[in-house]
Short mmCIF file of C-alpha atoms in Angstrom, two decimals:
data_model
loop_
_atom_site.label_atom_id
_atom_site.label_comp_id
_atom_site.label_asym_id
_atom_site.label_seq_id
_atom_site.Cartn_x
_atom_site.Cartn_y
_atom_site.Cartn_z
CA UNK R 1 0.00 0.00 0.00
CA UNK R 2 2.84 2.34 0.90
CA UNK R 3 4.02 2.61 -2.69
CA UNK R 4 0.88 4.51 -3.65
CA UNK R 5 1.99 7.44 -1.46
CA UNK R 6 5.66 7.26 -2.43
CA UNK R 7 7.37 9.31 -5.17
CA UNK R 8 7.37 6.17 -7.35
CA UNK R 9 3.56 6.36 -7.43
CA UNK R 10 3.91 8.44 -10.61
CA UNK R 11 4.46 5.23 -12.53
CA UNK R 12 1.10 3.91 -11.44
CA UNK R 13 -0.94 6.70 -12.96
CA UNK R 14 -0.88 5.10 -16.37
CA UNK R 15 -2.26 1.83 -15.01
CA UNK R 16 -5.86 1.04 -15.76
CA UNK R 17 -8.34 0.22 -13.03
CA UNK R 18 -9.21 1.61 -9.61
CA UNK R 19 -5.66 1.66 -8.23
CA UNK R 20 -4.50 3.93 -11.05
CA UNK R 21 -7.51 6.17 -10.60
CA UNK R 22 -6.86 6.37 -6.87
CA UNK R 23 -3.25 7.32 -7.36
CA UNK R 24 -4.23 9.98 -9.90
CA UNK R 25 -6.69 11.40 -7.42
CA UNK R 26 -4.00 11.57 -4.69
CA UNK R 27 -1.73 13.45 -7.06
CA UNK R 28 -4.50 15.78 -8.13
CA UNK R 29 -5.26 16.62 -4.50
CA UNK R 30 -1.58 17.32 -3.83
CA UNK R 31 -1.42 19.57 -6.90
CA UNK R 32 -4.54 21.49 -5.86
CA UNK R 33 -3.23 21.91 -2.30
CA UNK R 34 0.06 23.26 -3.63
CA UNK R 35 -1.84 25.78 -5.78
CA UNK R 36 -4.16 26.73 -2.90
CA UNK R 37 -1.11 27.26 -0.71
CA UNK R 38 0.54 29.56 -3.29
CA UNK R 39 -2.65 31.55 -3.89
CA UNK R 40 -3.50 32.00 -0.19
CA UNK R 41 0.11 32.93 0.63
CA UNK R 42 0.04 35.63 -2.04
CA UNK R 43 -3.44 37.13 -1.62
CA UNK R 44 -4.76 35.90 1.72
CA UNK R 45 -7.98 33.99 2.08
CA UNK R 46 -10.61 36.67 1.45
CA UNK R 47 -9.15 37.85 -1.86
CA UNK R 48 -8.55 34.32 -3.23
CA UNK R 49 -11.11 32.29 -5.17
CA UNK R 50 -11.53 28.58 -5.91
CA UNK R 51 -11.77 29.56 -9.56
CA UNK R 52 -8.33 31.22 -9.45
CA UNK R 53 -6.83 28.16 -7.74
CA UNK R 54 -8.51 25.86 -10.31
CA UNK R 55 -7.18 27.87 -13.26
CA UNK R 56 -3.63 27.78 -11.93
CA UNK R 57 -3.65 23.96 -12.17
CA UNK R 58 -5.57 23.89 -15.46
CA UNK R 59 -8.79 22.61 -13.91
CA UNK R 60 -12.35 23.89 -13.72
CA UNK R 61 -13.89 25.04 -10.45
CA UNK R 62 -16.17 21.96 -10.53
CA UNK R 63 -13.11 19.77 -10.96
CA UNK R 64 -11.54 21.21 -7.79
CA UNK R 65 -14.77 20.97 -5.81
CA UNK R 66 -14.79 17.24 -6.61
CA UNK R 67 -11.68 16.98 -4.38
CA UNK R 68 -12.31 19.73 -1.79
CA UNK R 69 -15.81 20.90 -0.85
CA UNK R 70 -14.89 24.58 -1.18
CA UNK R 71 -12.47 27.38 -0.25
CA UNK R 72 -12.69 26.72 3.49
CA UNK R 73 -11.97 23.01 3.03
CA UNK R 74 -8.90 23.99 0.99
CA UNK R 75 -7.74 26.33 3.73
CA UNK R 76 -8.14 23.71 6.44
CA UNK R 77 -6.23 21.13 4.42
CA UNK R 78 -3.38 23.61 3.84
CA UNK R 79 -3.17 24.52 7.55
CA UNK R 80 -3.37 20.92 8.73
CA UNK R 81 -0.36 19.98 6.61
CA UNK R 82 1.73 22.47 8.61
CA UNK R 83 0.41 21.42 12.01
CA UNK R 84 0.95 17.73 11.33
CA UNK R 85 4.63 18.37 10.62
CA UNK R 86 5.05 20.31 13.90
CA UNK R 87 3.15 17.73 15.94
CA UNK R 88 5.45 14.96 14.74
CA UNK R 89 8.40 16.90 16.21
CA UNK R 90 6.66 17.34 19.58
CA UNK R 91 5.31 13.80 19.89
CA UNK R 92 6.16 12.16 23.23
CA UNK R 93 8.27 15.04 24.52
CA UNK R 94 7.75 16.45 28.03
CA UNK R 95 8.82 19.39 30.17
CA UNK R 96 12.18 20.93 29.24
CA UNK R 97 12.49 18.57 26.30
CA UNK R 98 9.15 19.80 24.91
CA UNK R 99 10.25 23.44 25.32
CA UNK R 100 13.52 22.68 23.55
CA UNK R 101 11.60 21.24 20.62
CA UNK R 102 9.67 24.51 20.26
CA UNK R 103 13.08 26.06 19.52
CA UNK R 104 13.73 23.33 16.94
CA UNK R 105 10.36 23.98 15.25
CA UNK R 106 11.21 27.68 14.98
CA UNK R 107 14.49 26.67 13.34
CA UNK R 108 12.66 24.64 10.68
CA UNK R 109 10.49 27.68 9.81
CA UNK R 110 13.52 29.53 8.43
CA UNK R 111 13.44 27.43 5.27
CA UNK R 112 9.64 27.73 4.95
CA UNK R 113 9.10 31.45 4.32
CA UNK R 114 6.01 30.81 2.17
CA UNK R 115 4.33 28.69 4.86
CA UNK R 116 5.12 31.25 7.57
CA UNK R 117 3.76 34.07 5.40
CA UNK R 118 0.59 32.15 4.54
CA UNK R 119 -0.02 31.33 8.15
CA UNK R 120 0.66 34.92 9.32
CA UNK R 121 -1.78 36.38 6.78
CA UNK R 122 -4.51 33.83 7.47
CA UNK R 123 -4.29 34.00 11.27
CA UNK R 124 -4.55 37.81 11.03
CA UNK R 125 -7.56 37.76 8.68
CA UNK R 126 -9.21 35.16 10.90
CA UNK R 127 -9.14 37.49 13.94
CA UNK R 128 -12.42 38.81 12.54
CA UNK R 129 -15.09 36.76 14.38
CA UNK R 130 -17.08 36.55 11.11
CA UNK R 131 -14.15 34.99 9.21
CA UNK R 132 -14.87 31.35 8.28
CA UNK R 133 -11.56 30.21 9.80
CA UNK R 134 -11.99 32.18 13.07
CA UNK R 135 -13.10 29.19 15.17
CA UNK R 136 -10.38 27.04 13.64
CA UNK R 137 -7.64 29.49 14.72
CA UNK R 138 -9.09 30.06 18.20
CA UNK R 139 -9.20 26.28 18.76
CA UNK R 140 -5.70 25.87 17.34
CA UNK R 141 -4.21 28.57 19.61
CA UNK R 142 -6.01 27.10 22.64
CA UNK R 143 -4.68 23.62 21.84
CA UNK R 144 -1.08 24.85 21.53
CA UNK R 145 -1.39 27.04 24.65
CA UNK R 146 -2.65 24.03 26.64
CA UNK R 147 0.26 21.83 25.49
CA UNK R 148 2.87 24.50 26.30
CA UNK R 149 1.24 25.19 29.71
CA UNK R 150 1.55 21.49 30.53
CA UNK R 151 5.26 21.56 29.63
CA UNK R 152 5.87 24.58 31.91
CA UNK R 153 3.90 22.83 34.69
CA UNK R 154 6.14 19.77 34.33
CA UNK R 155 9.23 22.00 34.59
CA UNK R 156 7.65 23.74 37.61
CA UNK R 157 6.99 20.39 39.32
CA UNK R 158 10.76 19.76 39.10
CA UNK R 159 11.42 23.24 40.60
CA UNK R 160 12.80 24.46 37.28
CA UNK R 161 10.83 27.75 36.94
CA UNK R 162 12.12 31.12 38.12
CA UNK R 163 10.36 32.75 41.07
CA UNK R 164 6.91 34.09 40.24
CA UNK R 165 6.63 32.39 36.83
CA UNK R 166 3.11 31.03 36.29
CA UNK R 167 2.95 28.13 33.76
CA UNK R 168 -0.14 29.40 31.93
CA UNK R 169 1.18 32.98 31.62
CA UNK R 170 4.57 31.62 30.53
CA UNK R 171 2.86 29.53 27.83
CA UNK R 172 0.84 32.47 26.46
CA UNK R 173 3.98 34.61 26.44
CA UNK R 174 5.89 31.90 24.56
CA UNK R 175 3.11 31.49 22.01
CA UNK R 176 2.70 35.27 21.52
CA UNK R 177 6.43 35.78 21.12
CA UNK R 178 6.68 32.96 18.56
CA UNK R 179 3.92 34.55 16.47
CA UNK R 180 5.41 38.04 16.76
CA UNK R 181 8.93 36.88 15.87
CA UNK R 182 7.55 35.34 12.67
CA UNK R 183 5.95 38.67 11.76
CA UNK R 184 9.17 40.62 12.35
CA UNK R 185 11.24 38.00 10.52
CA UNK R 186 8.94 38.28 7.47
CA UNK R 187 9.47 42.05 7.66
CA UNK R 188 13.25 41.64 7.32
CA UNK R 189 14.15 42.60 10.89
CA UNK R 190 17.28 40.80 12.00
CA UNK R 191 15.55 38.41 14.38
CA UNK R 192 16.83 34.87 14.84
CA UNK R 193 13.48 33.16 15.42
CA UNK R 194 14.94 30.07 17.12
CA UNK R 195 17.52 31.83 19.31
CA UNK R 196 15.15 34.64 20.27
CA UNK R 197 12.46 32.21 21.39
CA UNK R 198 15.16 30.29 23.31
CA UNK R 199 16.11 33.59 25.02
CA UNK R 200 12.50 34.17 26.07
CA UNK R 201 12.09 30.63 27.42
CA UNK R 202 15.42 30.85 29.27
CA UNK R 203 14.29 34.10 30.93
CA UNK R 204 11.57 31.97 32.59
CA UNK R 205 13.70 28.91 33.54
CA UNK R 206 16.37 28.45 36.21
CA UNK R 207 18.58 26.27 33.99
CA UNK R 208 18.77 27.35 30.33
CA UNK R 209 17.75 24.96 27.54
CA UNK E 1 -8.05 78.77 13.67
CA UNK E 2 -8.48 76.09 16.34
CA UNK E 3 -12.26 76.17 16.10
CA UNK E 4 -12.15 74.71 12.59
CA UNK E 5 -10.78 71.43 14.00
CA UNK E 6 -12.99 71.37 17.11
CA UNK E 7 -16.32 69.50 17.42
CA UNK E 8 -18.10 72.87 17.10
CA UNK E 9 -16.78 73.14 13.55
CA UNK E 10 -20.01 71.43 12.41
CA UNK E 11 -21.73 74.80 12.78
CA UNK E 12 -19.39 76.35 10.26
CA UNK E 13 -20.27 74.02 7.42
CA UNK E 14 -23.35 76.06 6.51
CA UNK E 15 -21.28 79.23 6.18
CA UNK E 16 -20.58 80.47 2.68
CA UNK E 17 -17.06 81.28 1.45
CA UNK E 18 -13.68 79.58 1.67
CA UNK E 19 -13.72 78.95 5.41
CA UNK E 20 -16.98 77.00 5.13
CA UNK E 21 -15.60 75.06 2.15
CA UNK E 22 -12.40 74.29 4.02
CA UNK E 23 -14.26 73.05 7.05
CA UNK E 24 -16.46 70.88 4.86
CA UNK E 25 -13.37 69.40 3.28
CA UNK E 26 -11.85 68.59 6.69
CA UNK E 27 -15.05 66.81 7.69
CA UNK E 28 -15.21 64.94 4.40
CA UNK E 29 -11.65 63.70 4.88
CA UNK E 30 -12.47 62.54 8.42
CA UNK E 31 -15.57 60.73 7.16
CA UNK E 32 -13.62 59.03 4.36
CA UNK E 33 -10.86 57.96 6.78
CA UNK E 34 -13.43 56.49 9.13
CA UNK E 35 -14.94 54.50 6.24
CA UNK E 36 -11.52 53.39 5.00
CA UNK E 37 -10.68 52.26 8.51
CA UNK E 38 -13.89 50.18 8.78
CA UNK E 39 -13.46 48.64 5.33
CA UNK E 40 -9.76 47.76 5.78
CA UNK E 41 -10.45 46.36 9.28
CA UNK E 42 -13.14 44.08 7.86
CA UNK E 43 -11.61 42.91 4.58
CA UNK E 44 -7.91 43.76 4.76
CA UNK E 45 -6.19 45.93 2.17
CA UNK E 46 -6.06 43.64 -0.87
CA UNK E 47 -9.76 42.79 -0.88
CA UNK E 48 -10.90 46.41 -0.30
CA UNK E 49 -11.53 48.94 -3.07
CA UNK E 50 -11.71 52.74 -3.18
CA UNK E 51 -15.09 52.31 -4.84
CA UNK E 52 -16.44 50.33 -1.89
CA UNK E 53 -15.13 52.95 0.57
CA UNK E 54 -16.67 55.74 -1.55
CA UNK E 55 -20.06 54.02 -1.69
CA UNK E 56 -20.17 53.57 2.09
CA UNK E 57 -20.03 57.39 2.54
CA UNK E 58 -22.33 58.10 -0.39
CA UNK E 59 -19.56 59.46 -2.62
CA UNK E 60 -18.19 58.56 -6.04
CA UNK E 61 -14.70 57.12 -6.46
CA UNK E 62 -13.63 60.39 -8.14
CA UNK E 63 -14.97 62.33 -5.13
CA UNK E 64 -12.76 60.26 -2.76
CA UNK E 65 -9.70 60.56 -5.00
CA UNK E 66 -10.10 64.35 -4.77
CA UNK E 67 -9.19 63.98 -1.04
CA UNK E 68 -6.81 60.97 -1.11
CA UNK E 69 -4.74 60.05 -4.17
CA UNK E 70 -5.72 56.36 -3.98
CA UNK E 71 -6.03 53.23 -1.84
CA UNK E 72 -2.43 53.37 -0.61
CA UNK E 73 -2.79 57.03 0.44
CA UNK E 74 -5.90 56.03 2.41
CA UNK E 75 -4.04 53.22 4.10
CA UNK E 76 -1.12 55.46 5.09
CA UNK E 77 -3.46 58.09 6.52
CA UNK E 78 -5.28 55.45 8.59
CA UNK E 79 -2.03 54.00 9.96
CA UNK E 80 -0.51 57.39 10.72
CA UNK E 81 -3.47 58.30 12.90
CA UNK E 82 -2.64 55.36 15.17
CA UNK E 83 1.09 56.01 15.31
CA UNK E 84 0.65 59.69 16.13
CA UNK E 85 -1.41 58.78 19.19
CA UNK E 86 1.24 56.33 20.44
CA UNK E 87 4.09 58.74 19.79
CA UNK E 88 2.44 61.42 21.92
CA UNK E 89 2.48 58.99 24.87
CA UNK E 90 6.20 58.22 24.40
CA UNK E 91 7.36 61.78 23.78
CA UNK E 92 10.26 62.83 26.02
CA UNK E 93 10.38 59.57 28.01
CA UNK E 94 13.65 57.72 28.55
CA UNK E 95 14.94 54.40 29.90
CA UNK E 96 12.66 52.66 32.40
CA UNK E 97 10.08 55.40 32.01
CA UNK E 98 9.92 54.74 28.23
CA UNK E 99 9.51 50.99 28.86
CA UNK E 100 6.73 51.68 31.37
CA UNK E 101 4.89 53.74 28.76
CA UNK E 102 4.94 50.75 26.36
CA UNK E 103 2.84 48.99 29.00
CA UNK E 104 0.48 52.01 29.08
CA UNK E 105 0.13 51.95 25.29
CA UNK E 106 -0.82 48.26 25.43
CA UNK E 107 -3.45 49.17 28.02
CA UNK E 108 -5.01 51.76 25.69
CA UNK E 109 -5.32 49.12 22.93
CA UNK E 110 -7.92 47.20 24.94
CA UNK E 111 -10.59 49.75 24.06
CA UNK E 112 -9.50 49.86 20.39
CA UNK E 113 -10.25 46.37 19.12
CA UNK E 114 -11.03 47.64 15.60
CA UNK E 115 -7.71 49.47 15.33
CA UNK E 116 -5.76 46.49 16.62
CA UNK E 117 -7.55 44.18 14.20
CA UNK E 118 -6.96 46.50 11.25
CA UNK E 119 -3.32 46.83 12.09
CA UNK E 120 -2.85 43.07 12.61
CA UNK E 121 -4.43 42.26 9.24
CA UNK E 122 -2.51 44.94 7.33
CA UNK E 123 0.88 44.19 8.86
CA UNK E 124 0.38 40.50 7.98
CA UNK E 125 -0.67 41.19 4.37
CA UNK E 126 2.26 43.60 4.04
CA UNK E 127 4.79 40.85 4.84
CA UNK E 128 4.59 40.10 1.10
CA UNK E 129 7.50 42.11 -0.39
CA UNK E 130 5.24 43.01 -3.36
CA UNK E 131 2.56 44.53 -1.12
CA UNK E 132 2.33 48.34 -1.56
CA UNK E 133 2.62 48.89 2.21
CA UNK E 134 5.59 46.51 2.68
CA UNK E 135 8.24 49.24 2.85
CA UNK E 136 6.05 51.31 5.15
CA UNK E 137 5.78 48.46 7.68
CA UNK E 138 9.46 47.51 7.50
CA UNK E 139 10.41 51.16 8.17
CA UNK E 140 7.86 51.43 10.97
CA UNK E 141 9.11 48.26 12.72
CA UNK E 142 12.72 49.43 12.36
CA UNK E 143 11.85 52.85 13.84
CA UNK E 144 10.09 51.31 16.85
CA UNK E 145 12.87 48.73 17.35
CA UNK E 146 15.47 51.53 17.35
CA UNK E 147 13.56 53.56 19.95
CA UNK E 148 13.06 50.54 22.25
CA UNK E 149 16.74 49.52 21.84
CA UNK E 150 17.77 53.02 22.99
CA UNK E 151 15.54 52.70 26.07
CA UNK E 152 17.11 49.32 27.00
CA UNK E 153 20.58 50.83 26.43
CA UNK E 154 19.72 53.65 28.83
CA UNK E 155 18.60 51.12 31.43
CA UNK E 156 21.80 49.13 30.79
CA UNK E 157 23.96 52.24 31.29
CA UNK E 158 22.41 52.51 34.78
CA UNK E 159 23.21 48.78 35.41
CA UNK E 160 19.49 47.95 35.30
CA UNK E 161 19.58 44.95 32.89
CA UNK E 162 19.85 41.33 34.02
CA UNK E 163 23.06 39.47 33.20
CA UNK E 164 23.47 38.65 29.53
CA UNK E 165 20.57 40.83 28.28
CA UNK E 166 21.52 42.60 25.06
CA UNK E 167 19.54 45.84 24.44
CA UNK E 168 18.87 45.18 20.74
CA UNK E 169 17.73 41.58 21.32
CA UNK E 170 15.61 42.72 24.26
CA UNK E 171 13.97 45.37 22.03
CA UNK E 172 13.14 42.88 19.25
CA UNK E 173 11.75 40.45 21.82
CA UNK E 174 9.57 43.23 23.31
CA UNK E 175 8.30 44.28 19.90
CA UNK E 176 7.62 40.69 18.78
CA UNK E 177 5.80 39.87 22.00
CA UNK E 178 3.63 43.00 21.73
CA UNK E 179 2.57 42.02 18.21
CA UNK E 180 1.94 38.40 19.17
CA UNK E 181 -0.09 39.31 22.27
CA UNK E 182 -2.36 41.45 20.09
CA UNK E 183 -2.94 38.47 17.78
CA UNK E 184 -3.81 36.14 20.67
CA UNK E 185 -6.01 38.79 22.32
CA UNK E 186 -7.97 39.19 19.08
CA UNK E 187 -8.39 35.41 19.05
CA UNK E 188 -10.08 35.47 22.48
CA UNK E 189 -7.22 33.91 24.45
CA UNK E 190 -7.18 35.19 28.00
CA UNK E 191 -4.09 37.37 27.60
CA UNK E 192 -3.78 40.66 29.48
CA UNK E 193 -1.81 42.59 26.86
CA UNK E 194 -0.48 45.22 29.27
CA UNK E 195 0.40 42.90 32.17
CA UNK E 196 1.89 40.22 29.90
CA UNK E 197 4.18 42.73 28.18
CA UNK E 198 5.14 44.06 31.64
CA UNK E 199 6.02 40.47 32.64
CA UNK E 200 8.27 40.10 29.61
CA UNK E 201 10.04 43.43 30.22
CA UNK E 202 10.48 42.59 33.92
CA UNK E 203 12.10 39.25 32.99
CA UNK E 204 14.87 41.38 31.39
CA UNK E 205 15.27 44.04 34.13
CA UNK E 206 16.77 43.81 37.63
CA UNK E 207 14.11 46.05 39.20
CA UNK E 208 10.56 45.54 37.90
CA UNK E 209 8.62 48.40 36.32
#
């Protein structure tokens, strides 16, 4: 089964029968997601259209809707790709180790300017409570804040937090700073996203990570 | 002269002659800016049009262009209104006193959700180097970063910084955190923008502000 999702799957698209069709469909979805990503990153969500995304991959709007129910479904699929990558890095890590992996995730963003820009534009647009992705972003921020709070609590339980540092406030500060550093980095300020977030976290810990 | 810009100026609009015309023009500009603000805050810059802004104040596009050269001129006027207010609060303050007034500015944002949302959306859109406001935002961030760096340097000269805190890095961290806290606040997370930015600044100083 694995071969269908591997780069070699290209060879299968010429095969007749359901397996070939399935593989073609997987490729089509990947192509559409790539185009949706590029369009959203350039114009934001509001100003983009399914039609524009369809045209950029030589499809009709109906053709795209066959794979993704609409613009919001495209957005969610694009965002989930990013989160899945980050969650793999965090999986099974606790306390100081979890906090250290937040620094690693920031490091990986440096080679993903387009993803960071897309995400920055969409999360800003979605601050409008009427935006279709508003609830998605609120839930996403809450989920991350809860995971980072837990990590600071684990460090606190081992007496690793500086005096007066509250785990929940530390988590919100870490999340806010990560978002803000991305914005400044995109605006060409000489921030070092990974080292600056490490500095913030270390200002809250007794022993630096 | 002052009366022309005061709330009582309304009474002058029925006067004939150049003063009445001038006053009318000032009011028209204020009305257009208010509409531009609302439209940009709702839809962002890219998805907004001068035509839409004109319609919302019952004017033609040509009528608006008589007051503001185009969409970018409208955007700059809207943004400058915000910056002027903040700069008045910072004027003449130095060192710890300057840093304390950053906390005050964050406090004033709580009653200005629309402004914060507008600014968050525009600064995100403008991360695209092709965006017409990109240079404006880069210059603005650089200007703020320079002023905050100077304040941390002044505190450092009075031996007020914790060991290993570099003024420039501290300034970028403060700026990033301010931006990120606004984003989380708009997304309904229970951040206290003013107190959370105070916490960050205090994690860098020997004596809290």
